[in-house]
Amino acid sequence: MAADPYQLTATDVLHKIKAGELTVEAYARSLLARISDRDEAVQAWAYLDPDYVMIQAKALDEIPLSERGPLHGVAIAVKDVIYTKDMPTQFNSPIYADDAPRVDAGSVAILRKSGALILGKTTTTEFAATTVGPKTRNPHDPNRTPGGSSSGSGAAVGDLQVPIGLGTQTGGSTIRPGSYNGIYAFKPTWNSITREGQKIYSLILDTLGLYARSIADLDLLADVFALADDETPSKFRIEGARFAVLKTMVWPQIGSGGAAAMEKAVSLLRAHGAQVEEIELPEHLNDLPTWHAAVLNSDGRTAFLPEYTTTKHDLSDYLVGHVENNTKISRKAQLNAFDSIAAARPVVDDIFGNVPDEAPLGIEKTGSAAFCLIWTALHTPVVNIPGFKGDNGMPIGVSLVAPRYHDRHLLAVSRAVGEIFEAEGGWKLDV
Amino acid sequence: MAADPYQLTATDVLHKIKAGELTVEAYARSLLARISDRDEAVQAWAYLDPDYVMIQAKALDEIPLSERGPLHGVAIAVKDVIYTKDMPTQFNSPIYADDAPRVDAGSVAILRKSGALILGKTTTTEFAATTVGPKTRNPHDPNRTPGGSSSGSGAAVGDLQVPIGLGTQTGGSTIRPGSYNGIYAFKPTWNSITREGQKIYSLILDTLGLYARSIADLDLLADVFALADDETPSKFRIEGARFAVLKTMVWPQIGSGGAAAMEKAVSLLRAHGAQVEEIELPEHLNDLPTWHAAVLNSDGRTAFLPEYTTTKHDLSDYLVGHVENNTKISRKAQLNAFDSIAAARPVVDDIFGNVPDEAPLGIEKTGSAAFCLIWTALHTPVVNIPGFKGDNGMPIGVSLVAPRYHDRHLLAVSRAVGEIFEAEGGWKLDV
């Protein structure tokens, strides 16, 4: 039986539209039907106007073939901390109810011009800065969190409601929901994609993140966002390749499912002819999580002063605490953390790491960022590769990390690794 | 004869309004009359609606005394790369003509809530990222540039059209117009004031800047923006204080007026009992300007991809060059520059420096950023102190620099130094 259009990856949708086998209108209708079926269970959307989606879809169909962009018709979900000029941006906060910015974020402007169908806005924790989850449920178990803060984008892509989602990451907000929802998640090198129009938490940490159900789809996006390494990678072969397992200082926090996934990942890579060796970070970098917290709290002191000044009563206690510096971080400690992370970046740039965990039970908390935040601080690109199963049958992803501005290399590696993990890891997205 | 209200500093306006000697309405009327007189000569404004200003002024007068903010009635000019929800934001570019963001920048939200009268938007070079000047003239000589990229805010404050202006600085865009227009300019520590809603050129370099005609006014703003050092400075005494003169690697580019201003600044400080000694940066930091350029060009590659993608024909060749990486900066060179600057920050943190120059003739180019950009890269706070006169009778400022997050200390020092330079430096703003 032919797949329903909503089940397709972006790459497949592009092929079918180009071949005249699918209209954007029919595609949009299929996605909206899927959403209509599943929204009560998953609740991934902060804003979605089906009528407006259909108007946009029909307008895309009107564009002559010669004028169509590289993402013509591909549906994209946008985390609700990223500006869209035609849809409200609310940050899961009541503060901007009357101020919805009528401008596209830089990322959205690029996607729209490339022909993407901006489907709607997806849920987030408050300002992508707290761990209290929004209403969204994990599509693979409604009693579990989809992870956060990019909860809605992660769940919507994991539930086949949309093939591509935009997230953001300041700690682990893109990679973690990728792991929990069983999809590919890509945090590119810091500042390699513009953050214009993306709410600020920490300038030096915030990164735009991308969700998809295939590496081919992430490559499409990498092209549109002009991600370029110094050297264009060729096809990557697992056989004879070398991988490093880097458990990092937070390994003692790993769950049994996460540890098992890591073990299986290593044995699969070895079974396919790769060399895998365990390495460690230099001991003086054990403070990376502490430094990350110091920078985050201090940057939050600056970032949320506007909301604190205008409407403190509508700001969560956690963010009020940032502004009031309730963790009593001195400027000296802040600068030490900032400078120490900066010094660590070139040191760590050569290291690959793998970071797993399983979605913890419950949807109140959006999970731990422990296994992601050091890579955010270090600005390295990270890809979450799905394919493993936790103790409770939930998906677990394993992350691959590359040096900064080796984004295309990392995608090339991830494509080869992903084929193996998806085929033999033990968990598969039900498409 | 009593001063016209437009001649007052923000501090004086606050006192008069609090004492019931001045209404915001009468104050706004005085400013608008001044602007009406002078606008043809100076052309500082990108957007100003006198009727709307009067509506806002009257609304401020209606606020009960007990509910007034710390800047109640103080007029503020906003550089047109910073979002205002009630006025268009156009970046001196046609690209956003239809997309004026209906949201306040974080800085504007704080100022508005504090009772400021947001007067209008001031001119800028294109996206605050080129050196081709806007229409604005130097108020002290219409044949000369007011400096850039914060051309309009610098000129408007220097011409008594408004007491406070917001600028931005990525190279020297705040400090340079401060020097050229004979006013105080303050570039606080990077990220100590939110840049939310301020167009991005380089995340790691862009800094909000402040203009005023007194240090007391800058202190008012520092309070509202919650700038806080680890130690609150007490009153600073020049006598017995130690200053360092740091000519830096760009000193050979100094003009004769700039060199004379520096010499006079040193002798004035010595005459008032300060110790002044010349110091040098470590030789390995001579590449700071090169590193700054590498980061700037590479960050421009990311920052302007949206405009390049949507409307390349409306983007200047210079910014198209950034996106196309026409200076051929490799990722390796980019990261080396980024990391080298990061490593230099803690090294330089203890050093004060003084950096002068005079407004070059003509308004086509907005002048050189050479004497400012290293401090932008190093994230240190800088204050331009007016008071000196160049070869052609134009104002020249001398900059004071302090370690990061010694912003309040720097303001305390600047207050004492400014009193001397203004009184004895040889150039005085005609109020």
Coordinates of N, CA and C in Angstrom, one line a residue, chain B residues 92-175:
Chain B
N92 N 18.0 51.2 7.7 CA 18.6 51.9 6.5 C 18.7 50.9 5.4
S93 N 17.6 50.1 5.2 CA 17.6 49.1 4.2 C 16.1 49.1 3.7
P94 N 15.9 48.9 2.4 CA 14.5 48.7 1.9 C 13.9 47.4 2.2
I95 N 14.7 46.4 2.7 CA 14.3 45.0 2.8 C 13.1 44.8 3.8
Y96 N 13.1 45.5 4.9 CA 12.1 45.3 5.9 C 10.9 46.3 5.8
A97 N 10.8 46.9 4.7 CA 9.7 48.0 4.5 C 8.3 47.4 4.9
D98 N 8.0 46.2 4.6 CA 6.7 45.7 4.9 C 6.7 44.8 6.2
D99 N 7.8 44.7 6.8 CA 7.9 43.8 8.0 C 8.2 44.4 9.3
A100 N 7.9 45.7 9.4 CA 8.3 46.4 10.6 C 7.9 45.6 11.9
P101 N 8.8 45.1 12.7 CA 8.5 44.3 13.8 C 7.7 45.1 14.9
R102 N 6.6 44.5 15.2 CA 5.7 45.2 16.2 C 6.0 44.7 17.6
V103 N 7.2 44.9 18.0 CA 7.6 44.4 19.3 C 8.8 45.3 19.8
D104 N 8.8 45.6 21.1 CA 9.9 46.4 21.6 C 11.2 45.5 21.8
A105 N 12.3 46.1 21.5 CA 13.6 45.5 21.9 C 13.6 45.4 23.4
G106 N 14.4 44.5 24.0 CA 14.5 44.4 25.4 C 14.8 45.7 26.1
S107 N 15.8 46.4 25.5 CA 16.3 47.7 26.0 C 15.2 48.7 26.0
V108 N 14.4 48.7 24.9 CA 13.3 49.7 24.8 C 12.2 49.4 25.8
A109 N 11.9 48.1 25.9 CA 10.9 47.7 26.9 C 11.2 48.2 28.3
I110 N 12.5 48.1 28.7 CA 12.9 48.5 30.0 C 12.8 50.0 30.1
L111 N 13.3 50.8 29.1 CA 13.2 52.2 29.1 C 11.8 52.7 29.2
R112 N 10.9 52.1 28.3 CA 9.5 52.6 28.3 C 8.9 52.3 29.6
K113 N 9.1 51.2 30.2 CA 8.5 50.9 31.5 C 9.0 51.8 32.6
S114 N 10.2 52.3 32.4 CA 10.8 53.2 33.4 C 10.3 54.7 33.2
G115 N 9.4 54.9 32.2 CA 8.8 56.2 32.0 C 9.5 57.0 30.9
A116 N 10.4 56.4 30.2 CA 11.0 57.2 29.1 C 10.0 57.6 28.0
L117 N 10.3 58.7 27.4 CA 9.5 59.1 26.2 C 10.3 58.7 25.0
I118 N 9.9 57.7 24.3 CA 10.6 57.2 23.1 C 10.3 58.2 22.0
L119 N 11.3 59.0 21.6 CA 11.0 60.1 20.8 C 10.9 59.7 19.3
G120 N 11.8 58.9 18.9 CA 11.8 58.5 17.4 C 13.0 57.6 17.2
K121 N 13.2 57.3 15.9 CA 14.3 56.4 15.4 C 15.3 57.2 14.7
T122 N 16.6 56.9 15.0 CA 17.7 57.7 14.4 C 18.4 56.9 13.4
T123 N 19.1 57.7 12.5 CA 19.7 57.1 11.3 C 20.9 56.2 11.7
T124 N 21.2 55.3 10.8 CA 22.2 54.3 10.9 C 22.8 54.0 9.6
T125 N 24.0 53.5 9.5 CA 24.5 52.9 8.2 C 23.6 51.6 8.0
E126 N 23.7 51.1 6.8 CA 22.9 49.9 6.5 C 23.2 48.8 7.5
F127 N 22.1 48.4 8.2 CA 22.2 47.3 9.2 C 23.3 47.6 10.3
A128 N 23.7 48.8 10.4 CA 24.8 49.1 11.4 C 26.1 48.3 11.0
A129 N 26.2 48.1 9.7 CA 27.3 47.1 9.3 C 28.1 47.6 8.2
T130 N 27.8 48.8 7.6 CA 28.7 49.3 6.6 C 29.2 50.7 7.1
T131 N 30.2 51.3 6.3 CA 30.7 52.6 6.7 C 30.2 53.7 5.7
V132 N 29.3 53.4 4.9 CA 28.7 54.4 4.0 C 27.7 55.2 4.9
G133 N 27.9 56.4 5.0 CA 27.1 57.2 6.0 C 25.7 57.4 5.5
P134 N 24.7 57.5 6.4 CA 23.4 58.0 6.1 C 23.4 59.5 5.8
K135 N 22.3 60.1 5.7 CA 22.2 61.5 5.3 C 22.7 62.5 6.4
T136 N 22.9 61.9 7.6 CA 23.1 62.8 8.8 C 24.4 63.6 8.8
R137 N 24.4 64.8 9.3 CA 25.6 65.7 9.3 C 26.1 65.9 10.7
N138 N 27.3 66.2 10.8 CA 27.8 66.6 12.2 C 27.3 67.9 12.6
P139 N 26.6 68.0 13.8 CA 26.0 69.2 14.2 C 27.0 70.4 14.4
H140 N 28.3 70.1 14.5 CA 29.3 71.1 14.8 C 29.9 71.5 13.5
D141 N 29.7 70.9 12.4 CA 30.1 71.3 11.1 C 29.4 70.4 10.0
P142 N 28.5 71.0 9.3 CA 27.7 70.2 8.3 C 28.4 69.6 7.2
N143 N 29.7 69.9 7.0 CA 30.5 69.3 6.0 C 31.2 68.0 6.5
R144 N 31.0 67.7 7.8 CA 31.7 66.6 8.4 C 30.7 65.5 8.8
T145 N 31.2 64.3 8.9 CA 30.4 63.2 9.3 C 30.2 63.3 10.9
P146 N 29.0 62.8 11.3 CA 28.8 62.6 12.8 C 29.5 61.3 13.2
G147 N 30.1 60.6 12.3 CA 30.6 59.2 12.7 C 29.4 58.2 12.5
G148 N 29.8 57.0 12.5 CA 28.8 55.9 12.3 C 29.3 54.7 13.1
S149 N 28.4 53.7 13.1 CA 27.2 53.6 12.4 C 26.0 54.3 13.2
S150 N 26.2 54.6 14.5 CA 25.1 55.2 15.3 C 25.1 56.7 15.0
S151 N 25.0 57.1 13.7 CA 25.1 58.5 13.3 C 24.1 59.4 13.9
G152 N 22.8 59.0 13.7 CA 21.7 59.8 14.1 C 21.6 60.0 15.6
S153 N 21.8 59.0 16.4 CA 21.8 59.1 17.9 C 22.9 60.0 18.3
G154 N 24.1 59.9 17.8 CA 25.3 60.7 18.2 C 25.0 62.2 17.9
A155 N 24.5 62.4 16.6 CA 24.3 63.8 16.2 C 23.1 64.4 17.0
A156 N 22.1 63.7 17.2 CA 20.9 64.2 17.9 C 21.2 64.6 19.3
V157 N 22.0 63.8 20.0 CA 22.4 64.1 21.4 C 23.4 65.3 21.4
G158 N 24.3 65.3 20.4 CA 25.3 66.4 20.3 C 24.7 67.7 19.9
D159 N 23.5 67.6 19.3 CA 22.8 68.8 18.8 C 21.7 69.2 19.8
L160 N 21.6 68.7 20.9 CA 20.6 69.0 21.9 C 19.2 68.8 21.4
Q161 N 19.0 67.8 20.5 CA 17.7 67.5 20.1 C 17.0 66.4 21.0
V162 N 17.8 65.8 21.8 CA 17.4 64.7 22.7 C 18.5 64.5 23.7
P163 N 18.2 64.3 25.0 CA 19.4 64.1 25.9 C 20.0 62.8 25.9
I164 N 19.3 61.7 25.5 CA 19.8 60.3 25.6 C 19.6 59.7 24.2
G165 N 20.5 58.9 23.8 CA 20.4 58.2 22.6 C 20.9 56.7 22.8
L166 N 20.2 55.8 22.1 CA 20.7 54.4 22.0 C 21.5 54.2 20.7
G167 N 22.7 53.6 20.9 CA 23.5 53.2 19.7 C 23.8 51.8 19.8
T168 N 24.6 51.3 18.9 CA 25.2 49.9 19.0 C 26.6 50.0 18.6
Q169 N 27.4 49.0 19.0 CA 28.8 49.0 18.6 C 29.2 47.6 18.2
T170 N 29.8 47.4 17.1 CA 30.4 46.1 16.6 C 31.8 46.3 16.4
G171 N 32.2 47.5 15.9 CA 33.6 47.9 15.8 C 33.8 49.1 16.7
G172 N 33.4 50.3 16.1 CA 33.5 51.5 16.9 C 32.3 52.4 16.8
S173 N 31.1 51.8 16.5 CA 29.9 52.5 16.1 C 29.3 53.3 17.2
T174 N 29.6 53.1 18.5 CA 29.1 54.0 19.5 C 30.2 55.0 19.9
I175 N 31.4 54.6 20.2 CA 32.4 55.5 20.8 C 32.8 56.5 19.7

